[in-house]
PDB file of C-alpha atoms and ligand atoms in Angstrom:
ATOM      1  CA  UNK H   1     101.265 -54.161  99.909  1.00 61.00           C
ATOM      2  CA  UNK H   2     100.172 -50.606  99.539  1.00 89.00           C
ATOM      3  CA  UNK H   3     100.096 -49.169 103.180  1.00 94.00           C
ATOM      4  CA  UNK H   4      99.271 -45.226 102.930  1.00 97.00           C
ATOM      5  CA  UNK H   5      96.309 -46.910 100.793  1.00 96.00           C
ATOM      6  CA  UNK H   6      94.847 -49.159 103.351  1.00 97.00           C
ATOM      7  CA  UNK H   7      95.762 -46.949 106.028  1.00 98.00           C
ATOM      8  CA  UNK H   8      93.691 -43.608 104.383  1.00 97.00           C
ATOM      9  CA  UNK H   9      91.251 -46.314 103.295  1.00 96.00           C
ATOM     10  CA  UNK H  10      90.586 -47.255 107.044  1.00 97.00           C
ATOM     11  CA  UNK H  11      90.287 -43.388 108.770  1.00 98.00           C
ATOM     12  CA  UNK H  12      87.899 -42.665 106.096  1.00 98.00           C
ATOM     13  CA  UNK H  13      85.592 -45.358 106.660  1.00 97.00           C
ATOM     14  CA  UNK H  14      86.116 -45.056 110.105  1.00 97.00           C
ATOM     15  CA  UNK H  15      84.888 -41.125 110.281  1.00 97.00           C
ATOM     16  CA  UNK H  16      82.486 -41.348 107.310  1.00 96.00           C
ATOM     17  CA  UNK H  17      81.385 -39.015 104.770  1.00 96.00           C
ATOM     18  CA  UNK H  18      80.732 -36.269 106.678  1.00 97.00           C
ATOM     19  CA  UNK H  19      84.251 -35.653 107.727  1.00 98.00           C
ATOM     20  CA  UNK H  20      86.589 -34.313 105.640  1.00 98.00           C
ATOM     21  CA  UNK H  21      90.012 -36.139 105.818  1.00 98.00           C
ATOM     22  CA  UNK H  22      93.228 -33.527 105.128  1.00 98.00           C
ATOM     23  CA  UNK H  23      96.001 -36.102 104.343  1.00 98.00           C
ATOM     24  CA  UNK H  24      99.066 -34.131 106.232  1.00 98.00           C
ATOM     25  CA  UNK H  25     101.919 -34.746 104.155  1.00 98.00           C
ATOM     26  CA  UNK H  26     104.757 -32.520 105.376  1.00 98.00           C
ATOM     27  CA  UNK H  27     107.994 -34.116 105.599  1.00 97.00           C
ATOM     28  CA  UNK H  28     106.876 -36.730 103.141  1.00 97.00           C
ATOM     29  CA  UNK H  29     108.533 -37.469  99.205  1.00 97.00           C
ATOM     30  CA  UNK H  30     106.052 -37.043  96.340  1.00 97.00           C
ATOM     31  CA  UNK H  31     106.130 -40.732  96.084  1.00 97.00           C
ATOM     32  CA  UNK H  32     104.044 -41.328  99.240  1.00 97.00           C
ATOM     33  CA  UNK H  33     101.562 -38.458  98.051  1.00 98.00           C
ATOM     34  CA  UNK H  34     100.984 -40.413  95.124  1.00 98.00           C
ATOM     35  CA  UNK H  35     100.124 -43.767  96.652  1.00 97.00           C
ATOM     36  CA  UNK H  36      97.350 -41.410  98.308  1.00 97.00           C
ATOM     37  CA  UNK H  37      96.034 -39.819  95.558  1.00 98.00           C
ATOM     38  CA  UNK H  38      95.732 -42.938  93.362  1.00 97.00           C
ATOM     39  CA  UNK H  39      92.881 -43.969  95.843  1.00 96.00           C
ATOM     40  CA  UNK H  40      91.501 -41.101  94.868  1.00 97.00           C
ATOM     41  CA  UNK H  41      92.311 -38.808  97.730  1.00 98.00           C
ATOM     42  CA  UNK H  42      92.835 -35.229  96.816  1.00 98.00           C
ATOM     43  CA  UNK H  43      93.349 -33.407 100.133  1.00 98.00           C
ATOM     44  CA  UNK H  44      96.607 -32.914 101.382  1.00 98.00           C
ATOM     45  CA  UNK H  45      98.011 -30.717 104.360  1.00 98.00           C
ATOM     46  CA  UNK H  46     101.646 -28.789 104.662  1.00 98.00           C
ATOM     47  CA  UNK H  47     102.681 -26.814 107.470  1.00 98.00           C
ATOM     48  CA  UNK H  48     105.456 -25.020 105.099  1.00 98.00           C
ATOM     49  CA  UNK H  49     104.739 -22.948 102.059  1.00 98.00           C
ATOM     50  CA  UNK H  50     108.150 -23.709 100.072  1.00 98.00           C
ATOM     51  CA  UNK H  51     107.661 -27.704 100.616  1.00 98.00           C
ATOM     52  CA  UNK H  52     103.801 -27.101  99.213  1.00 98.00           C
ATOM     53  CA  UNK H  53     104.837 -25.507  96.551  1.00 98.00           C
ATOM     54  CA  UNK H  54     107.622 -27.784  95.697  1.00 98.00           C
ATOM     55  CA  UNK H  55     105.340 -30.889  95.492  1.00 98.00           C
ATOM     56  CA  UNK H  56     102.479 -28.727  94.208  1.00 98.00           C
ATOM     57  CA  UNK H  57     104.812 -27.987  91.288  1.00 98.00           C
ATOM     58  CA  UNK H  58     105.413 -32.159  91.112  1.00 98.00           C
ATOM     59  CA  UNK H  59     101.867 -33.277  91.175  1.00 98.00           C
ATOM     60  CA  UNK H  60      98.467 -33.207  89.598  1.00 98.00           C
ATOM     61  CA  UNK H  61      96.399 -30.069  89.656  1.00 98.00           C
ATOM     62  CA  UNK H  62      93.505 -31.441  91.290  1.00 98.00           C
ATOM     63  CA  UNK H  63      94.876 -31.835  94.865  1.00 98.00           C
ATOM     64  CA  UNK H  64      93.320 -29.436  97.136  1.00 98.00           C
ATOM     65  CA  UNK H  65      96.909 -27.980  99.142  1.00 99.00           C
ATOM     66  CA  UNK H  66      95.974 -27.448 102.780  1.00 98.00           C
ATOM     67  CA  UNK H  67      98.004 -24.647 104.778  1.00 98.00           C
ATOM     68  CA  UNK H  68      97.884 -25.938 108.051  1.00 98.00           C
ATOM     69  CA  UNK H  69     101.467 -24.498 109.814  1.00 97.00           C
ATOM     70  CA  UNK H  70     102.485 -21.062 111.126  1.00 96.00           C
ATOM     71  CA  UNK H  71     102.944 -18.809 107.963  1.00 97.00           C
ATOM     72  CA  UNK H  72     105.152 -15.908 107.452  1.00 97.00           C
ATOM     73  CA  UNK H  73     103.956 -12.932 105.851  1.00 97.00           C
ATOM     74  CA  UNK H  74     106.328 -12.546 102.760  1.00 98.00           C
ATOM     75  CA  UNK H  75     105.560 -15.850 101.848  1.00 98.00           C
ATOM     76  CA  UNK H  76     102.181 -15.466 101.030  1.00 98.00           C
ATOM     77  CA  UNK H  77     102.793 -14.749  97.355  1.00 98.00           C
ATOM     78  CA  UNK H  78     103.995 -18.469  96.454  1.00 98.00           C
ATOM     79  CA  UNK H  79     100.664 -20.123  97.476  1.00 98.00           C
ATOM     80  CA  UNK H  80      98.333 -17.627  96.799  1.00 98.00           C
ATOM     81  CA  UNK H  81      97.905 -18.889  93.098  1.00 98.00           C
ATOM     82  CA  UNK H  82      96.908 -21.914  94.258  1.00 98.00           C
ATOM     83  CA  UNK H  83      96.017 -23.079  97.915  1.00 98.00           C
ATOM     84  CA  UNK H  84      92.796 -24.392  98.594  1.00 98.00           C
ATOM     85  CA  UNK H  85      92.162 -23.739 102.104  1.00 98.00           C
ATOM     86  CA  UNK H  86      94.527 -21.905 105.016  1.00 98.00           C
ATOM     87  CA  UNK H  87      93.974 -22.930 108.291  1.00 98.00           C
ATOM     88  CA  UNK H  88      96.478 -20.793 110.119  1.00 98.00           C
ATOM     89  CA  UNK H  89      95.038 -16.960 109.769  1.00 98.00           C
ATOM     90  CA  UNK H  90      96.155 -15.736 113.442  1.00 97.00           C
ATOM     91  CA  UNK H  91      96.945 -12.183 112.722  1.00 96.00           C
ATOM     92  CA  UNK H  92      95.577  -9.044 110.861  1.00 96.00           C
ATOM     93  CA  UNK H  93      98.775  -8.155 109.268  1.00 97.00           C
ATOM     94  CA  UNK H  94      98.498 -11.789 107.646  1.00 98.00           C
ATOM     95  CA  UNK H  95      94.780 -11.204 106.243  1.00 98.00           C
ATOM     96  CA  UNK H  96      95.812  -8.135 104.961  1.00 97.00           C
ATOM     97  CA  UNK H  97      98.585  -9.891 102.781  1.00 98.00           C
ATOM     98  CA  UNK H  98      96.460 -12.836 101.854  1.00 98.00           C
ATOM     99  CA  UNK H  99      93.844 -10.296 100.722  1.00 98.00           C
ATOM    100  CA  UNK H 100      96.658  -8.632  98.583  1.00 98.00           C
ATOM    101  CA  UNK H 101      98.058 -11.499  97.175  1.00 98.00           C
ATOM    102  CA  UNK H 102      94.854 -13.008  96.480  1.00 98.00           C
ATOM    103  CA  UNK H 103      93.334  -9.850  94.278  1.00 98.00           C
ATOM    104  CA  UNK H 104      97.107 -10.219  92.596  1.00 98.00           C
ATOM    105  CA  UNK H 105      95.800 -13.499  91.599  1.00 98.00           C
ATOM    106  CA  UNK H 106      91.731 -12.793  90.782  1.00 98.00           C
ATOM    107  CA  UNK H 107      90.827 -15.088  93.780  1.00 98.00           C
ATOM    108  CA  UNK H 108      89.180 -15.771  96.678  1.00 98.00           C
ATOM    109  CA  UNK H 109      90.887 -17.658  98.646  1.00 98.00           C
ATOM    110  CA  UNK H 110      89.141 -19.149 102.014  1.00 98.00           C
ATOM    111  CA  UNK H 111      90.834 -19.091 105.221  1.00 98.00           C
ATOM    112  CA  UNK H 112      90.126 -20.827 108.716  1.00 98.00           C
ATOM    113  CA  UNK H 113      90.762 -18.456 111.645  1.00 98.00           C
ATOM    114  CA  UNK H 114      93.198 -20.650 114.399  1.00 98.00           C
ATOM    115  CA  UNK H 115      91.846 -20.523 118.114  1.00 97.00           C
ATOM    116  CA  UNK H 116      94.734 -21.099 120.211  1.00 96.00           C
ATOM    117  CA  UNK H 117      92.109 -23.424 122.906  1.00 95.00           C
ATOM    118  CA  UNK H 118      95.477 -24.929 123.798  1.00 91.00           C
ATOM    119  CA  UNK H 119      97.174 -23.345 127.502  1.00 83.00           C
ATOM    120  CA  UNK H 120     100.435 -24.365 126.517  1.00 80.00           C
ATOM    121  CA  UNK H 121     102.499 -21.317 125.590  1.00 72.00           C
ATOM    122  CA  UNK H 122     104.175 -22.294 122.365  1.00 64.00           C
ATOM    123  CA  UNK H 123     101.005 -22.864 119.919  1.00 62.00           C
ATOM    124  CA  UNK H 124      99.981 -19.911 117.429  1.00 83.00           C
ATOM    125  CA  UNK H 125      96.717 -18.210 117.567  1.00 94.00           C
ATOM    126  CA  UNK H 126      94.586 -16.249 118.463  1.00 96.00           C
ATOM    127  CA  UNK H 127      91.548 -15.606 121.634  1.00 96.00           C
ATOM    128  CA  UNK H 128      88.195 -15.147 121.487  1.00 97.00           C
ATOM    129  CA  UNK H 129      88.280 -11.201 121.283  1.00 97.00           C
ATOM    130  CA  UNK H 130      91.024 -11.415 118.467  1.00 97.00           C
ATOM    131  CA  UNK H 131      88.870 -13.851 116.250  1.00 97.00           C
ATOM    132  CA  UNK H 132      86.246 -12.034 116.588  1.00 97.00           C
ATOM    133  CA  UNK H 133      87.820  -8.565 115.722  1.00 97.00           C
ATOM    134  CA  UNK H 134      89.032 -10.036 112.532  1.00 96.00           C
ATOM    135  CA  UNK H 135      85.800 -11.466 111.454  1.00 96.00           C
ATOM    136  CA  UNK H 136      83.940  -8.353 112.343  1.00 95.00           C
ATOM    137  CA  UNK H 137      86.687  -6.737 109.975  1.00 95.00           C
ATOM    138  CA  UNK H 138      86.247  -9.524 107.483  1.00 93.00           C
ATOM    139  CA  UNK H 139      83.671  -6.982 104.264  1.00 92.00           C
ATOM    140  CA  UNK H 140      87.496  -5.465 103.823  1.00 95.00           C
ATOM    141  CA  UNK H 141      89.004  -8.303 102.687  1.00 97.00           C
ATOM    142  CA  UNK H 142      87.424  -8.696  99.464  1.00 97.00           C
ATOM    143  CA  UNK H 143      90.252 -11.499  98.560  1.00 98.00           C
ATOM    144  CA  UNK H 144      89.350 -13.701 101.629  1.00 98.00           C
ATOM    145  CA  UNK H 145      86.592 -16.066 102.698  1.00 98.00           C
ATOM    146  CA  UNK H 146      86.629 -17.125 106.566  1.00 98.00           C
ATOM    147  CA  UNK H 147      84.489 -20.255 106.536  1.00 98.00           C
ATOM    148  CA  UNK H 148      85.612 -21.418 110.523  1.00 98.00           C
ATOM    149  CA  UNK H 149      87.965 -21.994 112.847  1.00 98.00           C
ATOM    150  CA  UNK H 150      91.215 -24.054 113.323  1.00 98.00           C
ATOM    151  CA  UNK H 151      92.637 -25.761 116.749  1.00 97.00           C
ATOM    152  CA  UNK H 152      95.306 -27.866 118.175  1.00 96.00           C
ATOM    153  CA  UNK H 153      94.455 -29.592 121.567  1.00 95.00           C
ATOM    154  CA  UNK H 154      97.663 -29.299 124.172  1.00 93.00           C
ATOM    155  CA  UNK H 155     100.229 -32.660 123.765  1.00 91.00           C
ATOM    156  CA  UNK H 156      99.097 -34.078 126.829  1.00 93.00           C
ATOM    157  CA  UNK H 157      98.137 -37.780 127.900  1.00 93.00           C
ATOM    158  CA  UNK H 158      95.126 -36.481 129.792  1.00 94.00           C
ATOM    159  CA  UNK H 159      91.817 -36.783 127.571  1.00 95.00           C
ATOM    160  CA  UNK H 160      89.917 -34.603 129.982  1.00 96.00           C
ATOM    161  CA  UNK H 161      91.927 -31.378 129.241  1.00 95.00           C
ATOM    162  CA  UNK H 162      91.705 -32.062 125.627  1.00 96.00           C
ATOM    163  CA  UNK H 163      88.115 -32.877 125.238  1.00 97.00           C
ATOM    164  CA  UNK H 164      87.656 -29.338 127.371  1.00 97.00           C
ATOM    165  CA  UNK H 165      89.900 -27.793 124.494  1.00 97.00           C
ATOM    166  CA  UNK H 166      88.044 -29.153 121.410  1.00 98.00           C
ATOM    167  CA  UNK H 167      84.797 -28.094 123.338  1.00 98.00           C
ATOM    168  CA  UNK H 168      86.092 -24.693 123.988  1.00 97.00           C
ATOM    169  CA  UNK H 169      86.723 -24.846 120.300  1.00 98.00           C
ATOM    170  CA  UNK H 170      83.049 -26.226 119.090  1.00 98.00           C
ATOM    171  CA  UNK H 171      81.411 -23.210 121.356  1.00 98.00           C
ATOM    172  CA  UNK H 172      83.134 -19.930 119.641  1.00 98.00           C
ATOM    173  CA  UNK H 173      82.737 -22.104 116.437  1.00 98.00           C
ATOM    174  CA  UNK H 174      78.471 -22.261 116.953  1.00 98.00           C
ATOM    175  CA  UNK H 175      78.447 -18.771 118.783  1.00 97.00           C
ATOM    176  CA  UNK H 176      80.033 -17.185 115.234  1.00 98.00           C
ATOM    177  CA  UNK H 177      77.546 -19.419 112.960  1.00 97.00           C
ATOM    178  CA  UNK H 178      74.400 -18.297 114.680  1.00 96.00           C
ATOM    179  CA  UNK H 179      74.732 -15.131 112.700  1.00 93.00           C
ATOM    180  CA  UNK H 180      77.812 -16.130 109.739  1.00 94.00           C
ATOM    181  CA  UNK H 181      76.519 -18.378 107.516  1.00 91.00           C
ATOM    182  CA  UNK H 182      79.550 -18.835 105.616  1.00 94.00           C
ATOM    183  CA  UNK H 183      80.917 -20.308 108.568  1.00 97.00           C
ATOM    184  CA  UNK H 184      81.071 -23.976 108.152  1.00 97.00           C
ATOM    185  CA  UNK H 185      84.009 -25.706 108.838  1.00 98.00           C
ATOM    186  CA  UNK H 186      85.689 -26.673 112.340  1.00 98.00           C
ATOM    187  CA  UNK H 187      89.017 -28.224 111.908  1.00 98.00           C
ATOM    188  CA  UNK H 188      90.131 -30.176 114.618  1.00 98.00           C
ATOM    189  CA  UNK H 189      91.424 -33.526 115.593  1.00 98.00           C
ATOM    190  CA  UNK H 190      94.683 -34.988 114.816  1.00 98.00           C
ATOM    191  CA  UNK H 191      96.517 -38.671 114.899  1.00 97.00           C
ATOM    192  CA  UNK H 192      96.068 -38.874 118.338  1.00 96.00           C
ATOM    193  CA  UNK H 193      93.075 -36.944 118.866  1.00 97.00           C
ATOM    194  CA  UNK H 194      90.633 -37.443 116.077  1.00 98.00           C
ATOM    195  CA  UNK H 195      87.728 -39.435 117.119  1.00 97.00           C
ATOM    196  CA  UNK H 196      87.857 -37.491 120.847  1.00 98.00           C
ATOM    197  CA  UNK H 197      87.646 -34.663 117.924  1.00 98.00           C
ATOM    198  CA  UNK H 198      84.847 -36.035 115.756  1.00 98.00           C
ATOM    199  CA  UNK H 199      82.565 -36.966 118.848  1.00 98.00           C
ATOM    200  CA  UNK H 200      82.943 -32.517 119.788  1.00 98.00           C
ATOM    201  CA  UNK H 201      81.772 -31.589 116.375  1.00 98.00           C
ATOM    202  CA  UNK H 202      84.453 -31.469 114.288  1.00 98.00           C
ATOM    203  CA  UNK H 203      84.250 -32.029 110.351  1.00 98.00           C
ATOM    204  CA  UNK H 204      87.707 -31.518 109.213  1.00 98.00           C
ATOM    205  CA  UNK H 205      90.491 -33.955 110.816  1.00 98.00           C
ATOM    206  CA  UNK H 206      94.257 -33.574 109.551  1.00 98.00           C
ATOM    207  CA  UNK H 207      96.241 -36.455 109.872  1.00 98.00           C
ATOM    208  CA  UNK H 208      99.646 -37.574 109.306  1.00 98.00           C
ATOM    209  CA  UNK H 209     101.619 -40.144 111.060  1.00 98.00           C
ATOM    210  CA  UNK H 210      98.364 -42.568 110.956  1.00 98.00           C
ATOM    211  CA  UNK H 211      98.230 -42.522 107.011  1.00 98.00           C
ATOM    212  CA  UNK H 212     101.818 -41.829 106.450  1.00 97.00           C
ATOM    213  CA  UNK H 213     103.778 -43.647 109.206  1.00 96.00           C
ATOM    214  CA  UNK H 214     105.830 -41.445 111.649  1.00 94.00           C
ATOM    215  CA  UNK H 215     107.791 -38.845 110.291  1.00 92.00           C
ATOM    216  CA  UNK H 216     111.648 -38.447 111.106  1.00 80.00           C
ATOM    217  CA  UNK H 217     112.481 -34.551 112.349  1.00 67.00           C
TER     218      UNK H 217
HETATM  219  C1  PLP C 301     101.688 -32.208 111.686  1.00 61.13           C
HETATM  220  C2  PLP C 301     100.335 -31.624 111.907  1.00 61.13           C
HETATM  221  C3  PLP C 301      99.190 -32.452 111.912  1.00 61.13           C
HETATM  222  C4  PLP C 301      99.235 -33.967 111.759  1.00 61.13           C
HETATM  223  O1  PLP C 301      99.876 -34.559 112.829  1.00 61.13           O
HETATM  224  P1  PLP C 301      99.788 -36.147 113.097  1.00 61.13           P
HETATM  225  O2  PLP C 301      99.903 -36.250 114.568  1.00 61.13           O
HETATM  226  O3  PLP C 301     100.929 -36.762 112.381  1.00 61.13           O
HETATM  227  O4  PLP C 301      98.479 -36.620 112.602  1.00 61.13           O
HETATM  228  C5  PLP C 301      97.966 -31.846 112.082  1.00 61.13           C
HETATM  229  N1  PLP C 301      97.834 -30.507 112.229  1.00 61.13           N
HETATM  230  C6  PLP C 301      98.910 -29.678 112.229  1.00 61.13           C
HETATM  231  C7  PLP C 301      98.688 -28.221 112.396  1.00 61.13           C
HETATM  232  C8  PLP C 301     100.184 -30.219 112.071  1.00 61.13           C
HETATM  233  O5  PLP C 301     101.241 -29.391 112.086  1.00 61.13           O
END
């Protein structure tokens, strides 16, 4: 019995075509990305940039890497050859090395800005005025594309507080697309969160534990 197959199989149909499911595979062996991808999957999220690029080195070219953890600067240079989408651009200093890094490699590589819409104090990103600065200083960044915005909700029981989070999220996200029409993607919703995620607008979910099983850290 193949579970990571029936598993992605399941969250798939269950949030339909117009979501896009980012397999998170951090912590997890090549093996297990495999299983995945033989269905056919080809998305796959990492919150660390020498783990990516270790199992980006092991597998087919075709996956599309996600970036979806905290990322140091000097980093930068061992995914920009050939990560699909960032989610985690919360500072300038960051775009500016992306954008270098990215010219180094003749591409464009497109970036999610993350909206910290949670109030506890440990989660990266950034508030409304700094998202907006950076997309207002977006024409110099010739390297980058920001197509939307990234969130985690707080890790709380209480579904109230985090359906106010992903709908603090979903407003900045519509405000900025009224006049950005690059800006298409709103990635939000995790294990535990993604069909309170789905019903607020989101069309990127990035889950883990419910395709993989629970990781051991
Ligand atoms: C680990 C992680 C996920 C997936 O978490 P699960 O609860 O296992 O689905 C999603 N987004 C980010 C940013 C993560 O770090």
């Amino acid at each position: 019995m193949n579970l990571i197959k029936k598993n992605l199989e399941k969250i798939k149909k269950e949030v339909g075509s117009n979501v896009l499911v980012v397999a998170v595979s951090k912590t997890k062996p090549v093996t297990c990305i495999k299983k995945a991808y033989e269905t056919g999957h080809r998305d796959f999220g990492e919150n660390k940039i020498q783990e990516m690029t270790s199992k980006f080195n092991d597998l087919p070219k075709d996956i599309n890497w996600h970036m979806i953890g905290h990322i140091q600067t000097n980093k930068v240079k061992y995914m920009a050859p050939y990560v699909s989408l960032i989610h985690s651009l919360d500072s300038l200093k960051l775009a500016k090395e992306i954008n270098k890094q990215a010219l180094k490699n003749k591409r464009i590589i497109e970036c999610l800005i993350q909206f910290r819409i949670s109030t506890e104090e440990t989660k990266f990103g950034l508030n409304e005025d700094e998202v907006l600065e950076i997309i207002k200083l977006e024409n110099n960044f010739e390297g980058i594309r920001i197509i939307g915005l990234m969130g985690m909700a707080s890790f709380v029981d209480d579904q109230k507080i985090i359906d106010k989070e992903f709908k603090t999220l979903k407003v900045l996200f519509d405000k900025i697309r009224c006049s950005n029409k690059k800006f298409e993607i709103i990635s939000m919703g995790m294990t535990l969160d993604y069909n309170l995620a789905i019903k607020n607008g989101s069309n990127l979910v990035r889950i883990g534990s419910k395709i993989f099983g629970e990781r051991n850290v």
